[in-house]
Short mmCIF file of C-alpha atoms in Angstrom, two decimals:
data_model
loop_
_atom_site.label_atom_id
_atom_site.label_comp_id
_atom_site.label_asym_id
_atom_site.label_seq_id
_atom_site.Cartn_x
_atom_site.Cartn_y
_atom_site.Cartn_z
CA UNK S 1 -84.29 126.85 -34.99
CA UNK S 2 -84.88 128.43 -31.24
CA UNK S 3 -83.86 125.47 -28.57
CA UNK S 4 -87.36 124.80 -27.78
CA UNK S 5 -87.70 123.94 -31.57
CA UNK S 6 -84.86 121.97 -31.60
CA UNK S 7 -85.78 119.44 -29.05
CA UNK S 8 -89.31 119.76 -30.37
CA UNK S 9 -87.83 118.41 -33.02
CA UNK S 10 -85.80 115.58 -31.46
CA UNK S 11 -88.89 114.55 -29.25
CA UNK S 12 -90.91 114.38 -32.35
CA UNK S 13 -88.01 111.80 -34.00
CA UNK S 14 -86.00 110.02 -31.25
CA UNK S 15 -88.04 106.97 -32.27
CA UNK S 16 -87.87 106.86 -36.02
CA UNK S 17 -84.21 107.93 -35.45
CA UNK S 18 -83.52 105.00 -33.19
CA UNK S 19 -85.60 102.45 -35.61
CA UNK S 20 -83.50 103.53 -38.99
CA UNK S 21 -80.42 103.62 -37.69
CA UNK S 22 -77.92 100.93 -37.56
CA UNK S 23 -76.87 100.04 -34.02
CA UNK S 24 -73.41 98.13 -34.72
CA UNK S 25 -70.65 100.31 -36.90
CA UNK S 26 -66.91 101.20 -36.51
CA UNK S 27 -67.60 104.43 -34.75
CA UNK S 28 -69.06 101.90 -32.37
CA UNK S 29 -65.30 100.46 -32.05
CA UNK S 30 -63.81 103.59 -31.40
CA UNK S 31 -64.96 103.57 -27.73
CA UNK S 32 -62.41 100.99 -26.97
CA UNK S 33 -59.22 103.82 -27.75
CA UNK S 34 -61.08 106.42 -25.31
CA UNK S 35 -61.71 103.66 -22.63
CA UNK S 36 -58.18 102.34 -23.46
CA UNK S 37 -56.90 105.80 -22.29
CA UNK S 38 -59.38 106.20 -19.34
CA UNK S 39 -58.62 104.98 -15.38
CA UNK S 40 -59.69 101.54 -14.27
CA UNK S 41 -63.70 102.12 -13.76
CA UNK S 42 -64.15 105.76 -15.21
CA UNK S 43 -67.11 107.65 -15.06
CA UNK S 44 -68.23 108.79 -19.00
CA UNK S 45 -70.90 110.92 -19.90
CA UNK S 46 -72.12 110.23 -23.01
CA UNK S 47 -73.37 113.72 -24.89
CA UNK S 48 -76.55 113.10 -27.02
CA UNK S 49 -77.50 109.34 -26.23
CA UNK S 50 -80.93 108.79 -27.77
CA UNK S 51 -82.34 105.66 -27.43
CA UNK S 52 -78.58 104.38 -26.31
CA UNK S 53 -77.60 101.68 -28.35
CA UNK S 54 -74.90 103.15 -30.71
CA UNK S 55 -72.49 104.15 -27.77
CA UNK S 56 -73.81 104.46 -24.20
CA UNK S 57 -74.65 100.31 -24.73
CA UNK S 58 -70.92 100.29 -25.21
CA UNK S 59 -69.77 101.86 -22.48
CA UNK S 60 -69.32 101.05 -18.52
CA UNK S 61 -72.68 99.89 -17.28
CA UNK S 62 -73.04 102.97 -15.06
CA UNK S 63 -71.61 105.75 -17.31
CA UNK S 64 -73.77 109.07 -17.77
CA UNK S 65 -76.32 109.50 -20.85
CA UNK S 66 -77.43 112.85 -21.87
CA UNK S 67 -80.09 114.39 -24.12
CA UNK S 68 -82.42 117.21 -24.97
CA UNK S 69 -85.27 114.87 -25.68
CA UNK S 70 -87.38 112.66 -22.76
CA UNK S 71 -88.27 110.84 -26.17
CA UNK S 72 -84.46 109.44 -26.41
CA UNK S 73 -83.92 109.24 -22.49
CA UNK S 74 -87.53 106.69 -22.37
CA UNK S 75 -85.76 104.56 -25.00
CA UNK S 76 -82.03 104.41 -23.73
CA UNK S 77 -84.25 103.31 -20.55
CA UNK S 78 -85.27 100.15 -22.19
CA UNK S 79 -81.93 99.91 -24.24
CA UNK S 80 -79.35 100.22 -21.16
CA UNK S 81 -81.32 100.28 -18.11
CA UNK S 82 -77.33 100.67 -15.88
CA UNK S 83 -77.43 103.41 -16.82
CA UNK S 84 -77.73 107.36 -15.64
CA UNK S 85 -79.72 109.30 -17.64
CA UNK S 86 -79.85 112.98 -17.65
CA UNK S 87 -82.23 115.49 -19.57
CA UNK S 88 -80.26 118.49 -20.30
CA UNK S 89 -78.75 120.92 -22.95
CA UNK S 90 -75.09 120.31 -23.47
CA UNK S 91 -74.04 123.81 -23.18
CA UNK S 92 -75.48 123.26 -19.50
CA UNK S 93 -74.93 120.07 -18.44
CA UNK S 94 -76.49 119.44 -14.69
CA UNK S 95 -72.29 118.05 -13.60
CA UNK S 96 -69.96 118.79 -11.00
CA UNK S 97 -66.28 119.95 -12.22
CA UNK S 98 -64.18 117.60 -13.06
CA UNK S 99 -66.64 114.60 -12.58
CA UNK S 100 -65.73 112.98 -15.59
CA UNK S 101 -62.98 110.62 -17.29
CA UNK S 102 -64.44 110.35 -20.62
CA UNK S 103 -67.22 112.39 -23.04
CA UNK S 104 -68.49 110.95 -25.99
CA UNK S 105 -70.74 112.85 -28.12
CA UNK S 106 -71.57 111.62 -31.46
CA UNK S 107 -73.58 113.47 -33.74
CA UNK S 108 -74.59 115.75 -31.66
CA UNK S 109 -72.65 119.00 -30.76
CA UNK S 110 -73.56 120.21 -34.74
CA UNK S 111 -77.49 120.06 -33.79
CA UNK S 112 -76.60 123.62 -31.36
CA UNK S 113 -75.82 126.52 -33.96
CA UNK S 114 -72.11 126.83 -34.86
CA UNK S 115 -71.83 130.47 -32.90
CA UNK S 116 -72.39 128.26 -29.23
CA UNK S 117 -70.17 125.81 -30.31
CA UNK S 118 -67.17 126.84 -27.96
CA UNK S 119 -69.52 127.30 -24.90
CA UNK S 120 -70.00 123.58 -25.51
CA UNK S 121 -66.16 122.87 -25.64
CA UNK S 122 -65.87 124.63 -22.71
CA UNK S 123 -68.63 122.99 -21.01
CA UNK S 124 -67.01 119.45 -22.05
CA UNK S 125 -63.75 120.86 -20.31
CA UNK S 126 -65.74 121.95 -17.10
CA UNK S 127 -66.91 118.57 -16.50
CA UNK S 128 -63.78 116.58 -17.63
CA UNK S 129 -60.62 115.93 -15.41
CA UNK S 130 -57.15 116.54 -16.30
CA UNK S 131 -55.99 114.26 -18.53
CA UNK S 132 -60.17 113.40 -19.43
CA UNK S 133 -60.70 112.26 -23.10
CA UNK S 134 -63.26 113.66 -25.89
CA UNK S 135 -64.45 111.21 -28.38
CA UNK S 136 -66.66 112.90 -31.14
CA UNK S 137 -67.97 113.73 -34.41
CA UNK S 138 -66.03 116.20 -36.48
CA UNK S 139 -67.71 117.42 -39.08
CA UNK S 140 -65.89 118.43 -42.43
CA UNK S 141 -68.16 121.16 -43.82
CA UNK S 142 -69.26 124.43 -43.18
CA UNK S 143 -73.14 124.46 -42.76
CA UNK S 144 -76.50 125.87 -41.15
CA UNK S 145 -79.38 124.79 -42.52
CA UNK S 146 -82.76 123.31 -41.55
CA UNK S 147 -83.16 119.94 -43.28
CA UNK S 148 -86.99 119.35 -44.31
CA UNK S 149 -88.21 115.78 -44.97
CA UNK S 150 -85.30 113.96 -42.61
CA UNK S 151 -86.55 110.93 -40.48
CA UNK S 152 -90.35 111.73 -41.76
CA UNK S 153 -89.83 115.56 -39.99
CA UNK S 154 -87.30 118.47 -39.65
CA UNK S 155 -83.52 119.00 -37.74
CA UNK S 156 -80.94 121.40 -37.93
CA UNK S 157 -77.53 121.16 -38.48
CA UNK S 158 -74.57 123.69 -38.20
CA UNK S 159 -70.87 122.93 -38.20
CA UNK S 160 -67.88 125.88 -38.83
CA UNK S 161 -65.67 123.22 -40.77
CA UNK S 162 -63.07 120.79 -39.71
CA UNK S 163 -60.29 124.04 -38.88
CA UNK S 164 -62.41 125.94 -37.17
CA UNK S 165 -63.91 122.98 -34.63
CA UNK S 166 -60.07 121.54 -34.48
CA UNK S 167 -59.00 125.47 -33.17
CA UNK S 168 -62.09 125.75 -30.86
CA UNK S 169 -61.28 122.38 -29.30
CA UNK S 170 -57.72 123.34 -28.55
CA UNK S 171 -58.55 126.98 -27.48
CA UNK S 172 -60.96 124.90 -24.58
CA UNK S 173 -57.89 123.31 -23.64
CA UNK S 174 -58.18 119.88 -25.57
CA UNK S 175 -55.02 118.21 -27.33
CA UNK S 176 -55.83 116.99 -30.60
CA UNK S 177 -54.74 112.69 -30.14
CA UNK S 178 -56.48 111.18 -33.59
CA UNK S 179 -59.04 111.92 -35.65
CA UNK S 180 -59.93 108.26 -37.39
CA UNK S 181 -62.30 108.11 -39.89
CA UNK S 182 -65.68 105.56 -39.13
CA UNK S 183 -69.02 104.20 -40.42
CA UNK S 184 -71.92 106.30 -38.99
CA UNK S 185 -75.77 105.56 -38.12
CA UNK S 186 -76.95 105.41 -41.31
CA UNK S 187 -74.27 103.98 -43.41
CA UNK S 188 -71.84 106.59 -44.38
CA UNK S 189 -68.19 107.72 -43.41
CA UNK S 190 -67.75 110.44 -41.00
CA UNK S 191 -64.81 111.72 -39.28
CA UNK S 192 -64.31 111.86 -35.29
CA UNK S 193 -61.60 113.40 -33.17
CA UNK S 194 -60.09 111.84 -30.11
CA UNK S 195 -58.98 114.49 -27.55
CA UNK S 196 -57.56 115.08 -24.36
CA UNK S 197 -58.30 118.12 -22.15
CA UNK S 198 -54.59 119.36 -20.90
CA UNK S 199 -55.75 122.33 -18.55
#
């Protein structure tokens, strides 16, 4: 899928997305270890936000949401209205340097193919300050694909497998702290990693 497809995509499901997903889960509770590393009143963008409930709603009221689709950004409106929202591509987020504390980005960096994957690393690093922590999905497999029929339309996914993201992270400067195992969205396990960019 080309990038205009992609958020196509997301515009066209932000909503049934939002509605079928669960908005409490133990990836939820993971936010308290990056804010438990972060300053007194840190500034966190939160990569991918949708509608805002799973973790921007859990973050400091005037932390940073992000997301391809106006679709998501209309909802996490409504949902956590402190907020600052921002419609952008991850691999070019609209942030000074070294602006932020903290990044979250749950499910999200595997919906840009696998190949960009390190110009989003090193986009996460750009905006982070020394010391700044990553919270965010690690996926286990290696996968592209186009999946037809989920939410009612179609995404894509692509991951290089747990190694490979682990060596891309570090190569963008990011120490490897954790990576705990959580509940997802739509009731299954998935594994995140809890960073901290060094450089």
């Amino acid at each position: 899928m080309e990038p205009h497809e992609r958020q196509a995509a997301w515009e066209e499901l932000s909503t049934t997305y939002a509605d079928r997903r669960d908005p409490d889960g133990s990836d939820a509770a993971l936010i308290d270890d990056l804010l438990d590393r972060c300053p007194p009143d840190p500034t966190i963008v939160d990569i991918g936000c949708g509608d805002g409930a799973r973790t921007l709603a859990n973050l400091p009221a005037d932390s940073i949401g992000v997301d391809f689709a106006r679709t998501g950004l209309s909802l996490a409106a409504d949902t956590v209205p402190d907020a600052r929202l921002v419609q952008a591509d991850m691999r070019q987020l609209p942030l000074a340097e070294t602006v932020a504390d903290g990044i979250t980005a749950y499910h999200a960096v595997f919906h840009v193919p696998r190949t960009r994957h390190p110009e989003v690393y090193a986009e996460f690093a750009r905006v982070l300050r020394s010391g700044g922590i990553l919270l965010s999905t690690l996926p286990g497999g290696r996968f592209e694909t186009v999946r037809r029929g989920w939410m009612g339309g179609e995404m894509f996914f692509s991951a290089p497998g747990r190694d490979r993201t682990l060596a891309q992270l570090r190569t963008a400067g990011f120490e490897i702290l954790a990576t705990p195992t959580a509940t997802d969205p739509l009731g299954s396990s998935t594994e995140f990693v809890l960073a901290e960019y060094t450089e």
